[in-house]
mmCIF file of C-alpha atoms in Angstrom:
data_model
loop_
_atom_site.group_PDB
_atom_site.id
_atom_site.type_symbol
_atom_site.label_atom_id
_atom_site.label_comp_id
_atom_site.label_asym_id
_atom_site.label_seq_id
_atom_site.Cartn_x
_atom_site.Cartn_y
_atom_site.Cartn_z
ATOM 1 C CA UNK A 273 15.504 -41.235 -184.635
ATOM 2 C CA UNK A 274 14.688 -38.727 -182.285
ATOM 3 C CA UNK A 275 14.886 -41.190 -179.431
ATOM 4 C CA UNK A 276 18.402 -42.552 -180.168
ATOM 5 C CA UNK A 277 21.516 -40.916 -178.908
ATOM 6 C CA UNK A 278 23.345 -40.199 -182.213
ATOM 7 C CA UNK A 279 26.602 -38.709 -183.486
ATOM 8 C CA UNK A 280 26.705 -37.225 -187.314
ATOM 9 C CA UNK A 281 26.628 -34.659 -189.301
ATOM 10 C CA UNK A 282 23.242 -32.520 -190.734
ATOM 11 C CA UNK A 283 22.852 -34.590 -193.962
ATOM 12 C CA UNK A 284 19.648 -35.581 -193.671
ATOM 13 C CA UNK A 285 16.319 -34.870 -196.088
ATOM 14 C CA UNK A 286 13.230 -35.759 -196.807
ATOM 15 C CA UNK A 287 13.267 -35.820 -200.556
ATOM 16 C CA UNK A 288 9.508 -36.988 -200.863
ATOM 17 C CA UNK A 289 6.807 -35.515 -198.366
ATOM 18 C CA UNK A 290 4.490 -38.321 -198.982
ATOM 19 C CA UNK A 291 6.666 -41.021 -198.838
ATOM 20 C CA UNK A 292 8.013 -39.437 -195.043
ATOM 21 C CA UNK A 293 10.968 -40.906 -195.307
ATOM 22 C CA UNK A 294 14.481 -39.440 -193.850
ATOM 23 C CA UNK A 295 16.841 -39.597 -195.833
ATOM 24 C CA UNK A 296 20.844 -39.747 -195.198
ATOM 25 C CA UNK A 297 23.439 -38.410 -197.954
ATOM 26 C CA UNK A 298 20.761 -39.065 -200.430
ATOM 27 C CA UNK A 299 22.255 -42.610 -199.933
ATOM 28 C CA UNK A 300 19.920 -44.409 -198.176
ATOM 29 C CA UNK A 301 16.172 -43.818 -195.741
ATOM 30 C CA UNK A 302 16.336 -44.400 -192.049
ATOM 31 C CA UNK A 303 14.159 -46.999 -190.903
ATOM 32 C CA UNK A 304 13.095 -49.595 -188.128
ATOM 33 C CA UNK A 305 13.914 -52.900 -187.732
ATOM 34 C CA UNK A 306 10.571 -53.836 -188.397
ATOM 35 C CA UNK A 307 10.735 -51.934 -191.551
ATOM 36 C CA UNK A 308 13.858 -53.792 -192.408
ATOM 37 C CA UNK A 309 11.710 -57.304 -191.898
ATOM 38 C CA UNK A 310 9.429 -56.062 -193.932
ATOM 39 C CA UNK A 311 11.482 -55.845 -196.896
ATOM 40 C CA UNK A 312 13.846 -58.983 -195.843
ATOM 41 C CA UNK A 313 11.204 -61.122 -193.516
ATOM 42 C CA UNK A 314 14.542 -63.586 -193.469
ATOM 43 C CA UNK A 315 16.152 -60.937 -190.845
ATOM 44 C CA UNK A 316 13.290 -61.290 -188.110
ATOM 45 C CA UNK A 317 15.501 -64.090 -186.500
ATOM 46 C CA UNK A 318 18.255 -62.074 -185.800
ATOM 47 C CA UNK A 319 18.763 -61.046 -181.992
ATOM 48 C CA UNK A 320 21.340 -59.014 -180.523
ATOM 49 C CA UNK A 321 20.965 -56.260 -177.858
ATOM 50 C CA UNK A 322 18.874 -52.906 -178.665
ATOM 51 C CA UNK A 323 18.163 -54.068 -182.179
ATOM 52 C CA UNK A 324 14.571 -52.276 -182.302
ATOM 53 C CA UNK A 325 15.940 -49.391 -180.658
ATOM 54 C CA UNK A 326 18.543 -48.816 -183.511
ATOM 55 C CA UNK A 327 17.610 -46.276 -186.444
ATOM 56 C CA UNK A 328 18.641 -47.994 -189.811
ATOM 57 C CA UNK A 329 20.021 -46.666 -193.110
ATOM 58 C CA UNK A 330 18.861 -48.776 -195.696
ATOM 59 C CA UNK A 331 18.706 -49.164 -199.451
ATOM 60 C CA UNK A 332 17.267 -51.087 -202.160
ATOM 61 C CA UNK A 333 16.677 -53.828 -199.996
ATOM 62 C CA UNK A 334 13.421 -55.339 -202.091
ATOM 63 C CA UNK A 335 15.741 -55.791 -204.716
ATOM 64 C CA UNK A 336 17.496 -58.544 -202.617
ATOM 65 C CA UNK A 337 14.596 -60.166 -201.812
ATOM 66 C CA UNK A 338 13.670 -60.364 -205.197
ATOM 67 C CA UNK A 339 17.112 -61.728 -205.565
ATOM 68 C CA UNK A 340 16.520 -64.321 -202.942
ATOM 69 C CA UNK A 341 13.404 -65.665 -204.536
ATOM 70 C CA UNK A 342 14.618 -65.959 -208.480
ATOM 71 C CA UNK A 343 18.639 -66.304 -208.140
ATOM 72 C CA UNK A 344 19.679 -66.988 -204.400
ATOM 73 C CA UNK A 345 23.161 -68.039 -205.507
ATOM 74 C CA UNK A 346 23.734 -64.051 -207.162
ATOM 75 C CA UNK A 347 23.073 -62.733 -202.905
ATOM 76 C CA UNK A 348 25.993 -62.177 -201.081
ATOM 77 C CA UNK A 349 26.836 -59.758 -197.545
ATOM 78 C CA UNK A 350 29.621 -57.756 -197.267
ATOM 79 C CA UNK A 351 30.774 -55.827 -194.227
ATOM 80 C CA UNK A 352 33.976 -55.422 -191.781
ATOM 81 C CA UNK A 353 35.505 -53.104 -189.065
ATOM 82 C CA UNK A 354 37.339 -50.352 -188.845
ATOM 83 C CA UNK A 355 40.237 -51.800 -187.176
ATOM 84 C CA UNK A 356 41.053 -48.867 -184.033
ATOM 85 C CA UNK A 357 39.509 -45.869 -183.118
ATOM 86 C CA UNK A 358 40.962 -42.351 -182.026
ATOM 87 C CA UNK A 359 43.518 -42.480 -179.014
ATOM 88 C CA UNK A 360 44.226 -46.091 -179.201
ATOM 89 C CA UNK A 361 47.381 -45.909 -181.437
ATOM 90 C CA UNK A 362 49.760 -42.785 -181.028
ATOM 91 C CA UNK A 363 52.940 -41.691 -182.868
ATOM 92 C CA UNK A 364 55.509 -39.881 -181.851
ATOM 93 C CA UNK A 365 57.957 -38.196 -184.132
ATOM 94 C CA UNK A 366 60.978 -36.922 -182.551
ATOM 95 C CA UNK A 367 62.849 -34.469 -184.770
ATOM 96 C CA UNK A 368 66.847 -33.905 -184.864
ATOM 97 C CA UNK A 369 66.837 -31.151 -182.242
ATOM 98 C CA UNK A 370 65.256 -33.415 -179.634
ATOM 99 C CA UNK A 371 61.921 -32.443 -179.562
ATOM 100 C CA UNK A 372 58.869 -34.423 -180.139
ATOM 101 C CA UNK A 373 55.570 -34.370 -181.487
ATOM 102 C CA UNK A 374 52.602 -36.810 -180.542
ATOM 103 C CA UNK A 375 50.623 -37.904 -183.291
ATOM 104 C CA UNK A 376 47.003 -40.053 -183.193
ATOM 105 C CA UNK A 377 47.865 -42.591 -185.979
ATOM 106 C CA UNK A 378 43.786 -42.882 -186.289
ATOM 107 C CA UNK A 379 42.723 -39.418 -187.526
ATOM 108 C CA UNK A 380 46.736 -38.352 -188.520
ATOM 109 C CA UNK A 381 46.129 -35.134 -186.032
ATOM 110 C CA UNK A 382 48.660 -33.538 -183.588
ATOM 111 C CA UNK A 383 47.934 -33.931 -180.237
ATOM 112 C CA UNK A 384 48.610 -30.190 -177.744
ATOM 113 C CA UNK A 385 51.276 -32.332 -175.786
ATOM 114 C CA UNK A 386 52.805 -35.691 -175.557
ATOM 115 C CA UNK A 387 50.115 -36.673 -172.832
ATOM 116 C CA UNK A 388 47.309 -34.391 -173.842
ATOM 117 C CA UNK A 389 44.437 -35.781 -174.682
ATOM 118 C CA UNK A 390 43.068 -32.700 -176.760
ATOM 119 C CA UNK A 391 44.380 -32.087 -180.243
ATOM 120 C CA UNK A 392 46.172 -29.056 -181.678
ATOM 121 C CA UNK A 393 44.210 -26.591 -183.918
ATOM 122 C CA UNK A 394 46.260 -27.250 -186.912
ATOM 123 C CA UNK A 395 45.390 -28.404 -190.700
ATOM 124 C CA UNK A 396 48.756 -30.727 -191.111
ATOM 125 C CA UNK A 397 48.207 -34.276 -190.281
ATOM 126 C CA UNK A 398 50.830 -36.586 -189.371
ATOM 127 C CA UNK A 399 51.945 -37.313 -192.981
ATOM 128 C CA UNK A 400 52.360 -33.806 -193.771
ATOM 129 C CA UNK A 401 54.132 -32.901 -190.947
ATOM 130 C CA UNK A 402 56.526 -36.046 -191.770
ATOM 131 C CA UNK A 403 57.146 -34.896 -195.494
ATOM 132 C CA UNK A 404 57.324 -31.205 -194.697
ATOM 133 C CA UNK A 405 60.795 -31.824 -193.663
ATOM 134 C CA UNK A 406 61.696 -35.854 -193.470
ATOM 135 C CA UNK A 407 65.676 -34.682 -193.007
ATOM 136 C CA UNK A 408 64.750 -33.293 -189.510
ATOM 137 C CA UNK A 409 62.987 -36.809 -188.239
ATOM 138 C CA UNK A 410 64.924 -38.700 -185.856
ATOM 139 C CA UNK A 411 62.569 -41.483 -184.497
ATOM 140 C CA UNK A 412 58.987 -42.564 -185.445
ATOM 141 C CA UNK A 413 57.348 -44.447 -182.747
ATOM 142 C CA UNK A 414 54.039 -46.183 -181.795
ATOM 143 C CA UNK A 415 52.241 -46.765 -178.775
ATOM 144 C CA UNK A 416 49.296 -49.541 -178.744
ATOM 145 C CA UNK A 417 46.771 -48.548 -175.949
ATOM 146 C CA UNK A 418 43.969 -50.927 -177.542
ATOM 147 C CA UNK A 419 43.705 -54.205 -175.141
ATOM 148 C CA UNK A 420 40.440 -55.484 -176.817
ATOM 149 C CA UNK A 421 37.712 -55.328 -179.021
ATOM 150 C CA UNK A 422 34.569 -52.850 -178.165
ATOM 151 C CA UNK A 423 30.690 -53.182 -178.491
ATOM 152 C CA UNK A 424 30.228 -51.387 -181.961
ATOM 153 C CA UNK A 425 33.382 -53.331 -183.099
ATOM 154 C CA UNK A 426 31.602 -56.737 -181.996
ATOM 155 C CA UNK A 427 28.318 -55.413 -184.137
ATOM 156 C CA UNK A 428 30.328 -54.570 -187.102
ATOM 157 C CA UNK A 429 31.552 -57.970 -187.486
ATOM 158 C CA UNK A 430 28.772 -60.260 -185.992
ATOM 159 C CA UNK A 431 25.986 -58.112 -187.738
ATOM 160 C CA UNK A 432 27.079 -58.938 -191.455
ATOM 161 C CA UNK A 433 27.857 -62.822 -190.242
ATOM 162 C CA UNK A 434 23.633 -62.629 -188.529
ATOM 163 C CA UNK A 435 22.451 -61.338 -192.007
ATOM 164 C CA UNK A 436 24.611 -64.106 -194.134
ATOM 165 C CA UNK A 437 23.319 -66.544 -191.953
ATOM 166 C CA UNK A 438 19.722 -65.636 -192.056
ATOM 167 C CA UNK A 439 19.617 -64.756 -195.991
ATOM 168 C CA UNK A 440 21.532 -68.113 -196.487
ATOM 169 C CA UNK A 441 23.645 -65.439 -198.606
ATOM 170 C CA UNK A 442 27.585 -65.673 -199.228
ATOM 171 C CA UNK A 443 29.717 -63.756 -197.115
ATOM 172 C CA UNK A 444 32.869 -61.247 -197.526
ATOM 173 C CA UNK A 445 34.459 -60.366 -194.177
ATOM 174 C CA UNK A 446 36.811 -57.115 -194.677
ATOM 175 C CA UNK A 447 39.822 -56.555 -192.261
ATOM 176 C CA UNK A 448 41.239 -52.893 -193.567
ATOM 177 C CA UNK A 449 44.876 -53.652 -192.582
ATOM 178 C CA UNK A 450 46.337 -53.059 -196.123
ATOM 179 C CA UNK A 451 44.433 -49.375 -195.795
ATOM 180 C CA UNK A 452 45.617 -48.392 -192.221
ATOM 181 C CA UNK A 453 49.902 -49.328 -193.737
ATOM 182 C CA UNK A 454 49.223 -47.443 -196.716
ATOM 183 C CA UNK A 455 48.648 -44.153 -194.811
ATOM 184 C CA UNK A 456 52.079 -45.156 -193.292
ATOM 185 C CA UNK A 457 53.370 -45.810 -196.524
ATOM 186 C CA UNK A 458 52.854 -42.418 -197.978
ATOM 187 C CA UNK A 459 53.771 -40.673 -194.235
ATOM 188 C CA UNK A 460 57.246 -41.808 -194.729
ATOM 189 C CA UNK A 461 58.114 -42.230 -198.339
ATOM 190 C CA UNK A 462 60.623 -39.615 -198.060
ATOM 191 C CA UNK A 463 62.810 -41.110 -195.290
ATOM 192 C CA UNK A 464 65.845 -43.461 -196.524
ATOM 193 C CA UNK A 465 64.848 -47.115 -197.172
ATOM 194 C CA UNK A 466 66.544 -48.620 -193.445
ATOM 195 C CA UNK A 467 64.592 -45.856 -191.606
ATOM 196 C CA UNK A 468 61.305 -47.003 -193.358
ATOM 197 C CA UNK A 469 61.633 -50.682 -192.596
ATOM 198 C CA UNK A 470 62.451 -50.364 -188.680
ATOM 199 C CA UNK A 471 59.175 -47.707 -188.670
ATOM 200 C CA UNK A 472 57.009 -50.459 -190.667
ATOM 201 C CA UNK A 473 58.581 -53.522 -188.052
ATOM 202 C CA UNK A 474 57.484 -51.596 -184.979
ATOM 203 C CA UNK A 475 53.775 -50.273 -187.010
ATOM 204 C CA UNK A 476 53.234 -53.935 -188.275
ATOM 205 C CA UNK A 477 53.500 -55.900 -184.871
ATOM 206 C CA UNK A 478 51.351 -53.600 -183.531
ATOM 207 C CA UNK A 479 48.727 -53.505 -186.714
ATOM 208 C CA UNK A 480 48.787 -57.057 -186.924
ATOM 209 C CA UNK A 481 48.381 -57.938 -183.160
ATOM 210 C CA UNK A 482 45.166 -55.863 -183.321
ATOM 211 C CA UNK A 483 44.134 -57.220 -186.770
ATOM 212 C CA UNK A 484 44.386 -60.498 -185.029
ATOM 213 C CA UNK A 485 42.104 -59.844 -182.544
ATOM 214 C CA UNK A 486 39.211 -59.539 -185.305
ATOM 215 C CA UNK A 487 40.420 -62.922 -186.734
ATOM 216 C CA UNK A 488 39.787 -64.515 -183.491
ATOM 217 C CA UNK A 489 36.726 -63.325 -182.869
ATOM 218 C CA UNK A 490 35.457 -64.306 -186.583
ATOM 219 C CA UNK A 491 36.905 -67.063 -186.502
ATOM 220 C CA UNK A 492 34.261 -68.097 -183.290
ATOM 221 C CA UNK A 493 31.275 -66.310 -185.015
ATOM 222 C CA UNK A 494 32.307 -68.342 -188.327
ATOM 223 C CA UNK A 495 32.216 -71.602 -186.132
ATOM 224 C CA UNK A 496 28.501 -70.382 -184.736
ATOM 225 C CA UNK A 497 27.344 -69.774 -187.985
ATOM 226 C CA UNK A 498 28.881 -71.709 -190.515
ATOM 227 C CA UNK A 499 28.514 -69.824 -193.928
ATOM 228 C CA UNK A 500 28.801 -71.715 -196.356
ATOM 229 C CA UNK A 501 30.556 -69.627 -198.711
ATOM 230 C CA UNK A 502 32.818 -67.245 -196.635
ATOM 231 C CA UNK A 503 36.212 -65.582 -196.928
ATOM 232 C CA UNK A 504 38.045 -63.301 -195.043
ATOM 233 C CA UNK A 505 40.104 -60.809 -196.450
ATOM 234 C CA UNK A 506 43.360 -58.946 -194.967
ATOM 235 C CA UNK A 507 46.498 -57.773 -196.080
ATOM 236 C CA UNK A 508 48.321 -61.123 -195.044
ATOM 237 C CA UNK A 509 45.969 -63.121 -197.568
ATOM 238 C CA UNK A 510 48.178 -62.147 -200.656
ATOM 239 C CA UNK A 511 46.315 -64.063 -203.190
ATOM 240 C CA UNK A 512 42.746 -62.394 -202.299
ATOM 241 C CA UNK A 513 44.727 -59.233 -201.913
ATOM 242 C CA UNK A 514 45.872 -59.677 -205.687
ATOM 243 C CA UNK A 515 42.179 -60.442 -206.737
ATOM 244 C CA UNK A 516 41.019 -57.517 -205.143
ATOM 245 C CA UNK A 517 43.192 -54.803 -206.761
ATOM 246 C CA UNK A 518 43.101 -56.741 -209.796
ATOM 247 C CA UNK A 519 39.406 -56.876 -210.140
ATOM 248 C CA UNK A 520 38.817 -53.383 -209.167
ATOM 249 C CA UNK A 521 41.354 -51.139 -211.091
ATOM 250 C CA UNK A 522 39.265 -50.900 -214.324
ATOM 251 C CA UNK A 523 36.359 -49.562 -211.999
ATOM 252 C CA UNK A 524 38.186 -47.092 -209.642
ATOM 253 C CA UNK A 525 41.384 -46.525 -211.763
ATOM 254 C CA UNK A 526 39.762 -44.095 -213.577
ATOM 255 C CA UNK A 527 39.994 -40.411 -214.049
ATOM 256 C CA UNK A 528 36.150 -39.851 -213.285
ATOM 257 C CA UNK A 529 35.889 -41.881 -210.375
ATOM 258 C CA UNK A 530 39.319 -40.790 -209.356
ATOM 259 C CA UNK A 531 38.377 -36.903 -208.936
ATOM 260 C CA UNK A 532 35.646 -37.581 -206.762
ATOM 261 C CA UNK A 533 37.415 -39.660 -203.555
ATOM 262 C CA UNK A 534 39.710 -36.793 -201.932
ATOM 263 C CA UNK A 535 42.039 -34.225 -202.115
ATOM 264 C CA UNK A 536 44.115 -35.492 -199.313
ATOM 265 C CA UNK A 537 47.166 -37.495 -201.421
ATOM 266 C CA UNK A 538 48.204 -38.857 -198.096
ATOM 267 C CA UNK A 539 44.540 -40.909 -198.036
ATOM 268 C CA UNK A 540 43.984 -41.260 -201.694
ATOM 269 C CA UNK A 541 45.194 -45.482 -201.747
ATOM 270 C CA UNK A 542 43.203 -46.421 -198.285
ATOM 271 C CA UNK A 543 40.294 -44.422 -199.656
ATOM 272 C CA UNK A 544 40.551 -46.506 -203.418
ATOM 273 C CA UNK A 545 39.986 -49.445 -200.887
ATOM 274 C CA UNK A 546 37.022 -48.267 -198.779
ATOM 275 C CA UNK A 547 34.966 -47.756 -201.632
ATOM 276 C CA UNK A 548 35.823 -51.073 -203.930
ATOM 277 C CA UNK A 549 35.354 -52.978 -200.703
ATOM 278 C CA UNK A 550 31.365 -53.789 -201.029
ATOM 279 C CA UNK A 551 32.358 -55.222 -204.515
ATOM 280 C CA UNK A 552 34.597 -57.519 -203.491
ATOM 281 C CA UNK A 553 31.499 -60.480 -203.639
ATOM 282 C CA UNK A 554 31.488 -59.556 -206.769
ATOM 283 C CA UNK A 555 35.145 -59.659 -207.099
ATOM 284 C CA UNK A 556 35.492 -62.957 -205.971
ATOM 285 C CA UNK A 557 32.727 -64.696 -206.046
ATOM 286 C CA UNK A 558 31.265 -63.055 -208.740
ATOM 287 C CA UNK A 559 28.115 -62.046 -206.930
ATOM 288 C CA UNK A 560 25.940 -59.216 -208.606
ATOM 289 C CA UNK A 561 23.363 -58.402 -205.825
ATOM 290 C CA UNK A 562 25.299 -57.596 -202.775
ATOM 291 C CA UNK A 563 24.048 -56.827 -199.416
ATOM 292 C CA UNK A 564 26.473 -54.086 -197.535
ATOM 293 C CA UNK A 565 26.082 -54.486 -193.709
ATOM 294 C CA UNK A 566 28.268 -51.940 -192.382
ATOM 295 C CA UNK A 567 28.981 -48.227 -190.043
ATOM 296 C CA UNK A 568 27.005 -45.025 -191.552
ATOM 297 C CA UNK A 569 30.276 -44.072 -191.194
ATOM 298 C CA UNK A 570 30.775 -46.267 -194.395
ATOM 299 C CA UNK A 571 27.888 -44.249 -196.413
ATOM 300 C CA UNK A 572 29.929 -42.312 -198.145
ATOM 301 C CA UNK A 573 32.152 -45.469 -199.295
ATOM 302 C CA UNK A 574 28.718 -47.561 -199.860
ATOM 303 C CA UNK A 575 27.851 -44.553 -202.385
ATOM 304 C CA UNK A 576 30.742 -44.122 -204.218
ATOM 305 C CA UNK A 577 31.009 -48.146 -205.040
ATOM 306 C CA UNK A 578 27.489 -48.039 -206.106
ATOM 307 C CA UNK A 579 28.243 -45.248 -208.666
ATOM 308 C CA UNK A 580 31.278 -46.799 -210.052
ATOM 309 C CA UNK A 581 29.767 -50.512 -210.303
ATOM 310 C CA UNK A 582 26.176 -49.607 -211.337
ATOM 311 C CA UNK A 583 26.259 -51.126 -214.777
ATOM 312 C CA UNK A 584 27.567 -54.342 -213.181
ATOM 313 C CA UNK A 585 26.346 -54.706 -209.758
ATOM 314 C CA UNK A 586 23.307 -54.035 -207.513
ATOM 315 C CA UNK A 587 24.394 -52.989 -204.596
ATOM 316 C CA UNK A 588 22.106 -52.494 -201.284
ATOM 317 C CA UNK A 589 22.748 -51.599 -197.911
ATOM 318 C CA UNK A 590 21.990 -51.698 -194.556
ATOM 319 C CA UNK A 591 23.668 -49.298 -192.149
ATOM 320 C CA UNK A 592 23.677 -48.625 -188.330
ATOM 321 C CA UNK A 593 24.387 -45.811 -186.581
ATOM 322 C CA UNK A 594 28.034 -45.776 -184.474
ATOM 323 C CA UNK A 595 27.042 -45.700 -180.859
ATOM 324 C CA UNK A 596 28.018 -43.484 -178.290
ATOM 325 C CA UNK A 597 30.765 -44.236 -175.808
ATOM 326 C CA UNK A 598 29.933 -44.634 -171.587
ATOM 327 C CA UNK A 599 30.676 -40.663 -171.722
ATOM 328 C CA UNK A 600 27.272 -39.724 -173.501
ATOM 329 C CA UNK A 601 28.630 -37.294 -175.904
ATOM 330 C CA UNK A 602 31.162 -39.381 -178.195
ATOM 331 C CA UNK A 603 31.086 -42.168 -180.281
ATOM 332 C CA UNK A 604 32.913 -45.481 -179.289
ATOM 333 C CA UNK A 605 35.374 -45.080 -181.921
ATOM 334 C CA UNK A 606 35.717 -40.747 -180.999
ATOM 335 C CA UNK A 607 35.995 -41.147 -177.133
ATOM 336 C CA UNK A 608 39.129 -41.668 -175.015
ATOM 337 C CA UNK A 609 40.506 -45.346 -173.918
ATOM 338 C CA UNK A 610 38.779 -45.015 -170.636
ATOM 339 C CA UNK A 611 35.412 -45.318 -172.341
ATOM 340 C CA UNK A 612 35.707 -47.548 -174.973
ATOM 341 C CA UNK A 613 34.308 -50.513 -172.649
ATOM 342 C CA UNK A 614 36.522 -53.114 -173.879
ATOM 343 C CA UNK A 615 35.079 -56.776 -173.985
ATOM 344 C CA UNK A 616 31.310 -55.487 -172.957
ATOM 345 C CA UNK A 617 30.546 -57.888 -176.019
ATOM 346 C CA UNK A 618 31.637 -61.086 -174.375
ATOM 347 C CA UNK A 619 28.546 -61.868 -172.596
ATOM 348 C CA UNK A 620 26.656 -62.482 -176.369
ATOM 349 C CA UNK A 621 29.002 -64.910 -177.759
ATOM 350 C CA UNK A 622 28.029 -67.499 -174.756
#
């Protein structure tokens, strides 16, 4: 831990002295990868770069290998991207009067200028600045800087495929499309009904050119690895998109789980999805020990399913830490598009 560059917030414990262990959001202990074979001796296979250099946040992971050894077809992995990062789609909003506003569609915040890199010190987002006065708004429009796919991207898809493969598990491949429109959805709800569709036109082709990118990348690591039971899901898969809201509602829609996601209406329907997304095994395949192989960043999603699924489900977890960008200080999905390193993946997929 102390040797590994790392980006988040002062959560950590150590509940139990003797046990030593460091804990993260009271979610899950950081460990080794050698602490992870331990537990899962299936995973010693797995190579990729740095992977004993990485701290781990894991969970409950005996309980899969118990799992594995008295019902093997009850395992199943989930995991998935986030699909951009910060400064790789912008939104301008150019009011009535002729001036305009630039927007990072990512974290919803103002930037200082319409080139500035650095954002404004201000508490409305995009979709409050939207539907504080939708009259005023005279064009909503997106710029795509992504042109690729970067490093911790490439691990957040090919890890969960490495840990299917060696656990000879089922797999559930999440691509949060859906989530990233609904933002939209809510952004520009107040704006008449021709506006909305040539603002969702110009968002989709752009959301779904990324998405795509994903898709052809799993599609090359499904071809490598060959799960045997494997599906993908994204917002253009309408049938697994209507067993997934199905199958979740009487888990999430309800008052006790809905208090606890967020305050932040604007976020409320992605959010529903980021934490029913490690059930979604269970959803469709009806798997009850699942394996969630995703982004710390994804902790606080990872806990909240747990909590509303425990008397159905056992869900474990392991997590890796998001890894800084080529400027030292900020993460690959935080830093600017001149240090994302697109494509420094490639070389592992030969």
């Amino acid at each position: 831990m102390l040797d590994f560059k790392i980006a988040s917030g002062d959560f950590y414990e150590i509940p139990d002295i003797e046990k030593g262990a460091l804990r993260f959001k009271n979610a899950a202990d950081l460990v080794g990868f050698n602490h992870l074979i331990e537990d899962l001796p299936e995973l010693s296979n797995i190579n990729f770069r740095h992977k004993e250099f990485f701290p781990y946040y894991a969970e409950n992971l005996k309980e899969i290998e118990e799992a594995l050894k008295n019902d093997p077809d009850s395992v199943a992995v989930e995991g998935g991207p986030c699909l951009f990062g910060e400064h790789e789609v912008n939104v301008e909003v150019t009011l009535k009067d002729g001036t305009k506003y630039l927007f990072d569609y990512s974290t919803g915040k103002k930037y200082n200028g319409e080139t500035d890199g650095e954002y404004a010190q201000t508490d409305q987002d995009l979709a409050g600045f939207i539907n504080s006065d939708a009259s005023q708004v005279d064009s909503i429009r997106f710029e795509n800087n992504k042109t690729g796919l970067t490093y911790q991207e490439y691990l957040h898809v090919f890890f969960p495929f490495a840990v299917a493969d060696a656990l000879k598990a089922k797999l559930i491949m999440t691509l949060p499309d859906l989530s990233y429109r609904k933002y939209l959805v809510y952004a520009i709800k107040d704006l008449d009904e021709g506006f909305q569709q040539k603002v969702f036109a110009e968002f989709d082709e752009i959301l779904y050119k990324i998405t795509d990118m994903y898709i052809e990348l799993i599609d090359i690591l499904q071809n490598k690895f060959q799960i045997s039971h494997f599906k993908l899901v994204h917002g253009r898969d309408e049938e697994l998109i209507r067993i997934f809201e199905e199958k979740r509602e009487p888990f999430i829609e309800r008052n006790k789980v809905l208090k606890s996601l967020t305050n932040n209406e604007a976020k409320l329907e992605s959010i529903k999805d980021y934490i029913s997304m490690p059930a979604l095994p269970y959803y469709i395949f009806g798997s009850k020990n699942i394996l969630e192989v995703n982004s710390m960043d994804e902790t606080d999603s990872y806990r909240k399913c747990r909590k509303a699924h425990k008397n159905d489900i056992s869900l474990s977890c392991i997590l890796f830490p998001e890894l800084l960008s080529s400027d030292g200080e900020r993460t690959m999905y935080c830093t600017d598009i001149e240090h994302k390193e697109y494509g420094k993946y490639v070389s592992e997929l030969e």
